[in-house]
mmCIF file of C-alpha atoms in Angstrom:
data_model
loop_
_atom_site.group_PDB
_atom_site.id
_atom_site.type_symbol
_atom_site.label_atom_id
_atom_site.label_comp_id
_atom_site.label_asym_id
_atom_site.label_seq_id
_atom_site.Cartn_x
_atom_site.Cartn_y
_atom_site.Cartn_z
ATOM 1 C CA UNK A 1 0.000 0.000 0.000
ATOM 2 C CA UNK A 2 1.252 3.728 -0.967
ATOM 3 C CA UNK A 3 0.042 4.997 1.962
ATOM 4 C CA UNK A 4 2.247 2.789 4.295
ATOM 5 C CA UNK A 5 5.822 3.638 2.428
ATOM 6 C CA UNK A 6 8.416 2.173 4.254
ATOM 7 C CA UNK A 7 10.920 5.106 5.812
ATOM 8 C CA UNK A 8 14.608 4.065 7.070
ATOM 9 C CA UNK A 9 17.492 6.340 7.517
ATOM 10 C CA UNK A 10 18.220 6.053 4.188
ATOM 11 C CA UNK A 11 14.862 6.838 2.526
ATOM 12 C CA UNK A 12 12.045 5.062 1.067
ATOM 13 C CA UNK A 13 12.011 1.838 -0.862
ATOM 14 C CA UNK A 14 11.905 1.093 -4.512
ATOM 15 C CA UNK A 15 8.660 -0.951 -4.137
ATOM 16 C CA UNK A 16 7.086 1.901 -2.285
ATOM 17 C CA UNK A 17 7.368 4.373 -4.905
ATOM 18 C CA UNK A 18 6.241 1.949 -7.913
ATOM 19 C CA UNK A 19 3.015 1.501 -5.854
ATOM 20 C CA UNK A 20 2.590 4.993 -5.618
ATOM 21 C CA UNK A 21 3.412 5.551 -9.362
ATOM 22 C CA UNK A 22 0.460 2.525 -9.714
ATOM 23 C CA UNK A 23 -1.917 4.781 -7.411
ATOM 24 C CA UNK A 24 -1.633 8.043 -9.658
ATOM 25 C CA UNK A 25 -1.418 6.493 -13.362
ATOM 26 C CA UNK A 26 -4.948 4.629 -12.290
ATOM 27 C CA UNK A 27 -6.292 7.697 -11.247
ATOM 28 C CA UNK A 28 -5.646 9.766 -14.092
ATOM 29 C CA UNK A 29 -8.284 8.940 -16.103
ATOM 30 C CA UNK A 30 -10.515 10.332 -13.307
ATOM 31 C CA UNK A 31 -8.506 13.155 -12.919
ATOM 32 C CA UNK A 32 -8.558 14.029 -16.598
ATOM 33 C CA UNK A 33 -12.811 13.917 -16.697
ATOM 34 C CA UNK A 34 -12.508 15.509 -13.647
ATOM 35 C CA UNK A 35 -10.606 18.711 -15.078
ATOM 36 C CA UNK A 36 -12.809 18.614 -18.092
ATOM 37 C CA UNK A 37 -15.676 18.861 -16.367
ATOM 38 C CA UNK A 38 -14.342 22.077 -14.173
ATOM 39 C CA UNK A 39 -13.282 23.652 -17.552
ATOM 40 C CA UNK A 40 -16.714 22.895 -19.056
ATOM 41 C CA UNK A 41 -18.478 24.336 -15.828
ATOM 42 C CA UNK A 42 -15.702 27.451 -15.682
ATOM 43 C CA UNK A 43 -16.941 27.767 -19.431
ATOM 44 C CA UNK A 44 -20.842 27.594 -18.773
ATOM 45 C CA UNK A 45 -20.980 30.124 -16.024
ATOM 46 C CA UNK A 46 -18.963 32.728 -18.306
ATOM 47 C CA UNK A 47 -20.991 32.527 -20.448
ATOM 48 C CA UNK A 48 -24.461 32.684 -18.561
ATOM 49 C CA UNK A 49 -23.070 35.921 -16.691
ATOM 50 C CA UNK A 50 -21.797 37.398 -19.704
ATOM 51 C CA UNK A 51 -24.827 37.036 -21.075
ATOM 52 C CA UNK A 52 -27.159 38.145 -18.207
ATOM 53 C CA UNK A 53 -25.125 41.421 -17.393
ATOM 54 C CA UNK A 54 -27.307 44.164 -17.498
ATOM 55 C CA UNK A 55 -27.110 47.850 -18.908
ATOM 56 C CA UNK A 56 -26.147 49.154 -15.510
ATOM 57 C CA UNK A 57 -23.179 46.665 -15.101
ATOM 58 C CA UNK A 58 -21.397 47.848 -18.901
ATOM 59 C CA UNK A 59 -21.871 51.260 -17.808
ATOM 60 C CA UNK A 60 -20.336 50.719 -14.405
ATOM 61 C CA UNK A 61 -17.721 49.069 -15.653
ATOM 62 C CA UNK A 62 -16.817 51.210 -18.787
ATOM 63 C CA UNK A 63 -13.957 53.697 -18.153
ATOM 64 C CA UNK A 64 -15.313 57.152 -18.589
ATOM 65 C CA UNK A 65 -13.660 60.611 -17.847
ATOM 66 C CA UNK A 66 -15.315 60.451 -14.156
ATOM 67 C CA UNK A 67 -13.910 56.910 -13.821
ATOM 68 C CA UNK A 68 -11.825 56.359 -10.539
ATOM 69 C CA UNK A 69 -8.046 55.150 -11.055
ATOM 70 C CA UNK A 70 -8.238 52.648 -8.134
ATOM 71 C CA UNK A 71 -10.570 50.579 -8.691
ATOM 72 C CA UNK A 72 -10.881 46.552 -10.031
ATOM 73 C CA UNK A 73 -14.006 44.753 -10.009
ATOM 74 C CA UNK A 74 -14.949 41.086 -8.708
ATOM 75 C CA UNK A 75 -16.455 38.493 -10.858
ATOM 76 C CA UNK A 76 -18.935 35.557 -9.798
ATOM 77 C CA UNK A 77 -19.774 36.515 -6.745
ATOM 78 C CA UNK A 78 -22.327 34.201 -4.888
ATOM 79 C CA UNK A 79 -25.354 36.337 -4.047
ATOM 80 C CA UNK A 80 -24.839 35.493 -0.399
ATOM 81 C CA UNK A 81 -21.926 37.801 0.036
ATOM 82 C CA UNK A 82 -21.927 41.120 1.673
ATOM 83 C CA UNK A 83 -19.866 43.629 1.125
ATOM 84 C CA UNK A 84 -18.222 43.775 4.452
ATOM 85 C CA UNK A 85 -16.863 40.106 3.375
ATOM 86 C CA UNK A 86 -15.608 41.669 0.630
ATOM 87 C CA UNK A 87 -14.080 43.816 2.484
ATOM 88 C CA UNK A 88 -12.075 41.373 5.077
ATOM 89 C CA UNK A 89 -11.077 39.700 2.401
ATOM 90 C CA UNK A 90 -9.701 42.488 -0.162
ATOM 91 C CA UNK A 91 -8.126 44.885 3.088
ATOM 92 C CA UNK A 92 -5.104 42.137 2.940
ATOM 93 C CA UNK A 93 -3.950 44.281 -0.260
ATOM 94 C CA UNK A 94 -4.818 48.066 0.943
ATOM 95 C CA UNK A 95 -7.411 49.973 2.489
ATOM 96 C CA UNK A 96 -10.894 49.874 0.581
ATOM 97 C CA UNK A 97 -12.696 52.975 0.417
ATOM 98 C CA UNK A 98 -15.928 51.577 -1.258
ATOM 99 C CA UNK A 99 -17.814 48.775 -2.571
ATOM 100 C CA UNK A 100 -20.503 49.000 -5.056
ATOM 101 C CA UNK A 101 -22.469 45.516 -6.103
ATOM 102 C CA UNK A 102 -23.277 45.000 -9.345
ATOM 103 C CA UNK A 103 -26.558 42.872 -9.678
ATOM 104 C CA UNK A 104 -27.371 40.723 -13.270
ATOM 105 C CA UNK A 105 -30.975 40.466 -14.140
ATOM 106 C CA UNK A 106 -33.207 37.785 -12.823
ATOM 107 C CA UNK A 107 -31.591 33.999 -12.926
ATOM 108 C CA UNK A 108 -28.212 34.785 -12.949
ATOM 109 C CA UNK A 109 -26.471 32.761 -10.093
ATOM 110 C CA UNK A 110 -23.469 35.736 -9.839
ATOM 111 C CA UNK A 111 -23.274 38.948 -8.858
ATOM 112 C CA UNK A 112 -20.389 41.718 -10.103
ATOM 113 C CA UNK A 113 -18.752 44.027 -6.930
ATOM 114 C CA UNK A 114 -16.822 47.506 -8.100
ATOM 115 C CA UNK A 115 -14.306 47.926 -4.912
ATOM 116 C CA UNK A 116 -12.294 50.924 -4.931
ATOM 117 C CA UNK A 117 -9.127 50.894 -3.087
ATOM 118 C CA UNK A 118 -7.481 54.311 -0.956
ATOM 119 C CA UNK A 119 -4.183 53.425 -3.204
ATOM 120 C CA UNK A 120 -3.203 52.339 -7.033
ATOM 121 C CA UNK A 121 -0.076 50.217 -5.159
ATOM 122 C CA UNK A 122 -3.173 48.256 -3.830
ATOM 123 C CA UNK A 123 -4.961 47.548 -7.137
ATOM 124 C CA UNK A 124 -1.623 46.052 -8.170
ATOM 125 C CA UNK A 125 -1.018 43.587 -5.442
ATOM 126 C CA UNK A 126 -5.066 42.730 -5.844
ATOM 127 C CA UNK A 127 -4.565 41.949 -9.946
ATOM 128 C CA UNK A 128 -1.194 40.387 -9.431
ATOM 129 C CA UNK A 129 -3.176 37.947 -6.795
ATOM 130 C CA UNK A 130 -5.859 37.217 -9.484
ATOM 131 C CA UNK A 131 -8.256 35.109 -7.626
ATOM 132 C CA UNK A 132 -9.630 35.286 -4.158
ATOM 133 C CA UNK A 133 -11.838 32.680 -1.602
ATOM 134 C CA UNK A 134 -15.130 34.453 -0.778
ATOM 135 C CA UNK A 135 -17.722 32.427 0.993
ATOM 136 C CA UNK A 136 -15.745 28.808 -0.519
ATOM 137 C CA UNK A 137 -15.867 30.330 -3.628
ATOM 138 C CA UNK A 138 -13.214 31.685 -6.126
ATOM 139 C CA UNK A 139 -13.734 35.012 -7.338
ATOM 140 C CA UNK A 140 -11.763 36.649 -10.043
ATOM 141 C CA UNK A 141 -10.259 40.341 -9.844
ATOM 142 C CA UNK A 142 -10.526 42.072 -12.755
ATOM 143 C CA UNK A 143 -8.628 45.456 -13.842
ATOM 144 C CA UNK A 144 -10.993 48.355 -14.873
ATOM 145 C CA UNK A 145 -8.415 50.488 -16.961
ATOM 146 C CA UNK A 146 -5.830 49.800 -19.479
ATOM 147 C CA UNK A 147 -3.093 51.129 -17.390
ATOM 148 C CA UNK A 148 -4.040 48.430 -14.594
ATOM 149 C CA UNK A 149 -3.521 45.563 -16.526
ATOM 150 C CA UNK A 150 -1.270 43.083 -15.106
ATOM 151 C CA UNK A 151 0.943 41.859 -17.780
ATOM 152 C CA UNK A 152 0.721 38.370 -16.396
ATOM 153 C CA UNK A 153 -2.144 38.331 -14.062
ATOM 154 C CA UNK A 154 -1.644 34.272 -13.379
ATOM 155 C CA UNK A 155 2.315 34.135 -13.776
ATOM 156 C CA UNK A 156 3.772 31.058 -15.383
ATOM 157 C CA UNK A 157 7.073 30.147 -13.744
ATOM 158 C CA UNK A 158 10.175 29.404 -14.934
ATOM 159 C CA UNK A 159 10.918 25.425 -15.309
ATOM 160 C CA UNK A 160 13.506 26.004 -12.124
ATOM 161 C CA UNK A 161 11.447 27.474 -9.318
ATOM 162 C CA UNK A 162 14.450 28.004 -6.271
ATOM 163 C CA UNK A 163 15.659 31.055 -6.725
ATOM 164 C CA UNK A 164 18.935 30.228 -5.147
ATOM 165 C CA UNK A 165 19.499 27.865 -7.926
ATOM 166 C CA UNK A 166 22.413 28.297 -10.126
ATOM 167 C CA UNK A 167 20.453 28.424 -13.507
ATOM 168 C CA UNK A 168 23.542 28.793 -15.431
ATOM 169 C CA UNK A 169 24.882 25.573 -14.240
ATOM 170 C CA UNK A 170 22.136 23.509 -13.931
ATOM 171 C CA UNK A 171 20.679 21.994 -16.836
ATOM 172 C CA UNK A 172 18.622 19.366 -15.587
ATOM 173 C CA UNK A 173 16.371 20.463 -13.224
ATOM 174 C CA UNK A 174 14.257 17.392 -13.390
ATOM 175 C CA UNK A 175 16.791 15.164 -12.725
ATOM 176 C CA UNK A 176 18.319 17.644 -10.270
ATOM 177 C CA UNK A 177 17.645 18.361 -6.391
ATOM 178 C CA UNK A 178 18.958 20.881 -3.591
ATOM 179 C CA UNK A 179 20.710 19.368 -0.505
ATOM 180 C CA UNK A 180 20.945 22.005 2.623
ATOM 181 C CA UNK A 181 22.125 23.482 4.778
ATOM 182 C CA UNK A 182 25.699 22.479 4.541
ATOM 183 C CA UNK A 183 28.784 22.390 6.779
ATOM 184 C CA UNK A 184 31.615 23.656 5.143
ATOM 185 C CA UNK A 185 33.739 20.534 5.831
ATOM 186 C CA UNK A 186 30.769 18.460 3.895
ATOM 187 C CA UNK A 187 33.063 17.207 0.966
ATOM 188 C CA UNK A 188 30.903 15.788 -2.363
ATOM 189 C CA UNK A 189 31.882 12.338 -2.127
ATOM 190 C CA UNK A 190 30.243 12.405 1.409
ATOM 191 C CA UNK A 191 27.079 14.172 -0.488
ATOM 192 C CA UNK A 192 27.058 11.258 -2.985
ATOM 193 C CA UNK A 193 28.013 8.583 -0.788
ATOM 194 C CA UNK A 194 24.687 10.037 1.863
ATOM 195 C CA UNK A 195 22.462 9.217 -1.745
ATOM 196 C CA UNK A 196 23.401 5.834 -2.769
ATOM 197 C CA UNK A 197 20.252 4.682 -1.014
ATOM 198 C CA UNK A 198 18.743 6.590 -4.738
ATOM 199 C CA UNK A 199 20.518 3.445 -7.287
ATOM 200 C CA UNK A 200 20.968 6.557 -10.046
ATOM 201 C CA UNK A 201 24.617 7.507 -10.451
ATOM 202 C CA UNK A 202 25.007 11.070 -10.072
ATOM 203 C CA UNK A 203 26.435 12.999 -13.240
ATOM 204 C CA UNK A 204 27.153 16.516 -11.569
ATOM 205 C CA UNK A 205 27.347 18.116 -8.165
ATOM 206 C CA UNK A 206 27.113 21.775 -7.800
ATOM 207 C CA UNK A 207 27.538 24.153 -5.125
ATOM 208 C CA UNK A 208 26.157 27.408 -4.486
ATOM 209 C CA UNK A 209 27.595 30.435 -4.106
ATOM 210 C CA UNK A 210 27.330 30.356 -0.594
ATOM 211 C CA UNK A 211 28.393 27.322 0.081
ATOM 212 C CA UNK A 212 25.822 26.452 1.901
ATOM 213 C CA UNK A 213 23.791 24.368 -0.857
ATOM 214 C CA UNK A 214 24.568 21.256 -3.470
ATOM 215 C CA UNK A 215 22.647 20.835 -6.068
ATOM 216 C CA UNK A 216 22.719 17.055 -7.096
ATOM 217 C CA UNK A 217 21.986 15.776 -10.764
ATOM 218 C CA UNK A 218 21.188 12.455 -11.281
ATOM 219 C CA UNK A 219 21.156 10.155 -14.091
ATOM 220 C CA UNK A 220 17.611 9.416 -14.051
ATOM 221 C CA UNK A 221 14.135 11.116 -12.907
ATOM 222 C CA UNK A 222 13.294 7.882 -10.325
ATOM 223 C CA UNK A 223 16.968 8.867 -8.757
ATOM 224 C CA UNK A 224 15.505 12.272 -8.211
ATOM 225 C CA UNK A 225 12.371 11.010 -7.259
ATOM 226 C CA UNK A 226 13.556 8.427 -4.502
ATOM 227 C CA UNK A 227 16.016 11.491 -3.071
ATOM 228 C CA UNK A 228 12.754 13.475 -2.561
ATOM 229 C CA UNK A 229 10.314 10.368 -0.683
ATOM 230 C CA UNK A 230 13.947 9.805 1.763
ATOM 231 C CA UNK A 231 13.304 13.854 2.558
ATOM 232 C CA UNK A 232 17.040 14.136 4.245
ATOM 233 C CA UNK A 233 20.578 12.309 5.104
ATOM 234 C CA UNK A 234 22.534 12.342 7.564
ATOM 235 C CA UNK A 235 26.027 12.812 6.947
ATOM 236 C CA UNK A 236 28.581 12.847 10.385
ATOM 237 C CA UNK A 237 25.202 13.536 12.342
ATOM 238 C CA UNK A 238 24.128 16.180 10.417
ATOM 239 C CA UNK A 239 20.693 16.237 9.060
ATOM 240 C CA UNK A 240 20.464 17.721 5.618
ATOM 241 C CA UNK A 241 17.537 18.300 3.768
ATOM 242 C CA UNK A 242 16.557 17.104 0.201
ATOM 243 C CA UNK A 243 14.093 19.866 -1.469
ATOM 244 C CA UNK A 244 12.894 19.797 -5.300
ATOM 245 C CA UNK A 245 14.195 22.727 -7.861
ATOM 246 C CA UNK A 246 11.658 22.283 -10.457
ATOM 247 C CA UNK A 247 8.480 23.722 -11.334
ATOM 248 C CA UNK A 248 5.845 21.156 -11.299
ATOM 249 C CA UNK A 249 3.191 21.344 -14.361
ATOM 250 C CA UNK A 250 0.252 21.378 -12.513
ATOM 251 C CA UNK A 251 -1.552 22.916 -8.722
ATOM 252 C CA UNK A 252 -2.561 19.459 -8.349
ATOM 253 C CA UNK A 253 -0.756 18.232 -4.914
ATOM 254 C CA UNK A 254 -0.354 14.251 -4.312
ATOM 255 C CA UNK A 255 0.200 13.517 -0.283
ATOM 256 C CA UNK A 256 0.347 9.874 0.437
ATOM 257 C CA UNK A 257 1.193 8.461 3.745
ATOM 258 C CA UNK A 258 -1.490 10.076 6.267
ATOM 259 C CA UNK A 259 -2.631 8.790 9.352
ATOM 260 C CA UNK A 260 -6.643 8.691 9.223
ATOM 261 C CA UNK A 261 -6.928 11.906 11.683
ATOM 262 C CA UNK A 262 -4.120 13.667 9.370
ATOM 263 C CA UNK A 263 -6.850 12.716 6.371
ATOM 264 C CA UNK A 264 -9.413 14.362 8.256
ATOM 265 C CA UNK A 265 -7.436 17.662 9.026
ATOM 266 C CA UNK A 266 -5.559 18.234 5.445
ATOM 267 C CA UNK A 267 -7.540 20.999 3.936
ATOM 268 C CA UNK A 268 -6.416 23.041 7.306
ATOM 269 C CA UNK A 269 -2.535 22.135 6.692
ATOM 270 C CA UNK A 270 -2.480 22.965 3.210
ATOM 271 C CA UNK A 271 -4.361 26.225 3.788
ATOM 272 C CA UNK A 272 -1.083 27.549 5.452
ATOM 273 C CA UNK A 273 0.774 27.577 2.113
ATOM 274 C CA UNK A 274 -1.608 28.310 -0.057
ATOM 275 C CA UNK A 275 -5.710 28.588 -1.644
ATOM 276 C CA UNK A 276 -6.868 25.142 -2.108
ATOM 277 C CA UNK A 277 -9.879 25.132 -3.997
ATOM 278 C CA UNK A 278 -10.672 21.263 -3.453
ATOM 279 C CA UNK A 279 -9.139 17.949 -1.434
ATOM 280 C CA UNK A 280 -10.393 14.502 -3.265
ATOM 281 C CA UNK A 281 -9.501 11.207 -1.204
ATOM 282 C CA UNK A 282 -7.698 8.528 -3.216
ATOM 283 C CA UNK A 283 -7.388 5.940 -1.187
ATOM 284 C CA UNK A 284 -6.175 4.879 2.145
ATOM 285 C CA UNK A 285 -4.018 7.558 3.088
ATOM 286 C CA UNK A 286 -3.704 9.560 -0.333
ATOM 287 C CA UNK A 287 -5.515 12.602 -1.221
ATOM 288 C CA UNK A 288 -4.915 15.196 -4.043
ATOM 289 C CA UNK A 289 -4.758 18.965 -2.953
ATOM 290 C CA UNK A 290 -6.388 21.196 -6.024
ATOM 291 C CA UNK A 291 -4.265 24.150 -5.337
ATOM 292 C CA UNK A 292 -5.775 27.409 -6.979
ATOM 293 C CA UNK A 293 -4.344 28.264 -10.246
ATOM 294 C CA UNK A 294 -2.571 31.361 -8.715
ATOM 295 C CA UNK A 295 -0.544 29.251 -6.980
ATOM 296 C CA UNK A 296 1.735 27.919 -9.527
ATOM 297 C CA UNK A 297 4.704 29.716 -8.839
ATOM 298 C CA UNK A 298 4.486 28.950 -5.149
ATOM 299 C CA UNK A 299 3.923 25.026 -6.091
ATOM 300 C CA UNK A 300 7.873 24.410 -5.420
ATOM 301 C CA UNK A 301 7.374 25.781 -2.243
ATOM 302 C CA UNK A 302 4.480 24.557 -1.472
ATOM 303 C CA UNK A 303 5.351 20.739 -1.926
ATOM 304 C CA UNK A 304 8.683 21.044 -0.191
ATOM 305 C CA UNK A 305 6.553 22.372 2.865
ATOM 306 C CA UNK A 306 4.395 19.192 3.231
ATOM 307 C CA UNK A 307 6.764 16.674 1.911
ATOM 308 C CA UNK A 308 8.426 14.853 4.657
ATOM 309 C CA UNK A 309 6.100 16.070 7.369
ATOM 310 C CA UNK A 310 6.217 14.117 10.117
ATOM 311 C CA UNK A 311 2.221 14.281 11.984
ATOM 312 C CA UNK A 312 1.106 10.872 13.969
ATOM 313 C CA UNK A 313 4.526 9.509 13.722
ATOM 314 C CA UNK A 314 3.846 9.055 9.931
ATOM 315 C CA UNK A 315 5.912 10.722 7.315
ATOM 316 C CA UNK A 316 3.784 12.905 4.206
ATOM 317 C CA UNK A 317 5.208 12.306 0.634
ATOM 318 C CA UNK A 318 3.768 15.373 -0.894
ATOM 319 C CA UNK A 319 4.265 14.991 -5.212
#
């Protein structure tokens, strides 16, 4: 069973991680119908509230010569929110001055909301965020004005997604992962010695600039994989910490290896990294975390943050 991986000092077994691999190939089928459907439901409501917007909503959103510079507006809003939710949830960028709903006519399940913020700085950070949760529900910001656009309102990230990687040097950052923090007297055929427990050779060892990083490349993706389910070595007593370089290609979060209470209590923990828009159970002990679509760039992050977490003595693989 993938949910019962087998940790020793030196990481996880082979066996382990071919189960797993077994787990997620027979569940992408559903996952694929699954996504289909969203985009097919994303696709419906846009155009139902596109559709249903009335006179009053194209003239409050049209820029005129009386149109305020601070301003964005909110899409698909559930009719149940007020706008003092909107304003909780919107004050995390700036101070809102006002908020003016927009209704659609009769059976249209979304409302509109103009919110004008004090400053333009807070427009910004609102558009660069893109989507927020109101009520369990994602609404989109929108910009109002040309000069608001952000050029990238949902950014796509780079294939490498450390920053303190040494792009220039590192050319495989699939095959490639980040071992820290380092002692200075932590010599590479210790590193590669710590990672046998991985059966890939590995073709190049870099350090950082400071020192205080290698970034291993190994011959094959299941070398880099079986680096990441072991989490850390220990190397003259020292723990260091394996961590993944690479931008993932999707918000979609695998974490195998949960006690039942930890299944329970995972939307809460993932919540502290990031929006999660929905949890599906897998199995016994394996969910998938939809992370919001915003949260791309922050996936590398994100999955290094709940892989190897150790809650009811069991220890997450987050993929």
């Amino acid at each position: 069973d993938s949910s019962q991986s087998r940790s020793t000092d030196n990481g996880t077994d082979e066996n382990d991680i071919s189960k797993e691999t077994s787990v997620m190939e027979k569940s992408d089928g559903f996952l694929a119908r699954e996504e289909e459907e969203s985009k097919e439901e994303a696709l419906v409501v846009l155009d139902t509230t596109l559709a249903t917007t009335t006179a009053e909503s194209l003239e409050a959103l049209s820029v005129g010569e009386e149109h305020p510079l601070n301003r964005v507006v909110l899409r698909f809003l559930k009719d149940t929110v007020e706008k003092k939710d909107i304003v909780e949830v919107l004050s995390v960028f700036g101070d809102v001055s006002d908020v003016q709903e927009i209704h659609s006519v009769k059976g249209c399940m979304f409302k509109d909301a103009l919110v004008t913020f004090e400053t333009n700085a807070a427009v910004k950070k609102a558009l660069k965020k893109g989507v927020v949760i109101l009520k369990s529900h994602s609404v989109v910001i929108e910009a109002t004005s040309q000069e608001d656009m952000v050029e990238e309102r949902i950014r796509i990230p780079g294939l490498i997604g450390d920053p303190d990687v040494p792009i220039a040097l590192v050319k495989e950052p699939m095959r490639t992962v980040k071992i820290h923090p380092l002692a200075h007297d932590i010599s590479s055929n210790q590193i590669k010695d710590a990672l046998r427990f991985c059966r890939s050779d590995v073709t190049k060892l870099i350090f950082g600039s400071s020192k205080t990083a290698a970034f291993v490349e190994f011959e094959t993706e299941n070398g880099k994989e079986r680096a990441l389910a072991g989490h850390s070595v220990n190397i003259f007593n020292t723990k260091l910490f394996i961590s993944r370089i690479d931008t993932p290609g999707t918000t979609v979060a695998r974490i195998s290896n949960l006690s039942m209470l930890a299944m329970e209590e995972i939307r809460k923990a993932c919540v502290l990294y990031g929006q999660v828009k929905q949890v599906f159970h897998r199995g016994k002990g394996v969910v998938d975390v939809y992370f919001d679509v915003s949260e791309w760039p922050n996936m590398v992050t994100i999955l290094n943050s709940l892989n190897g977490r150790e809650v009811d003595g069991m220890k997450w693989m987050a993929r």
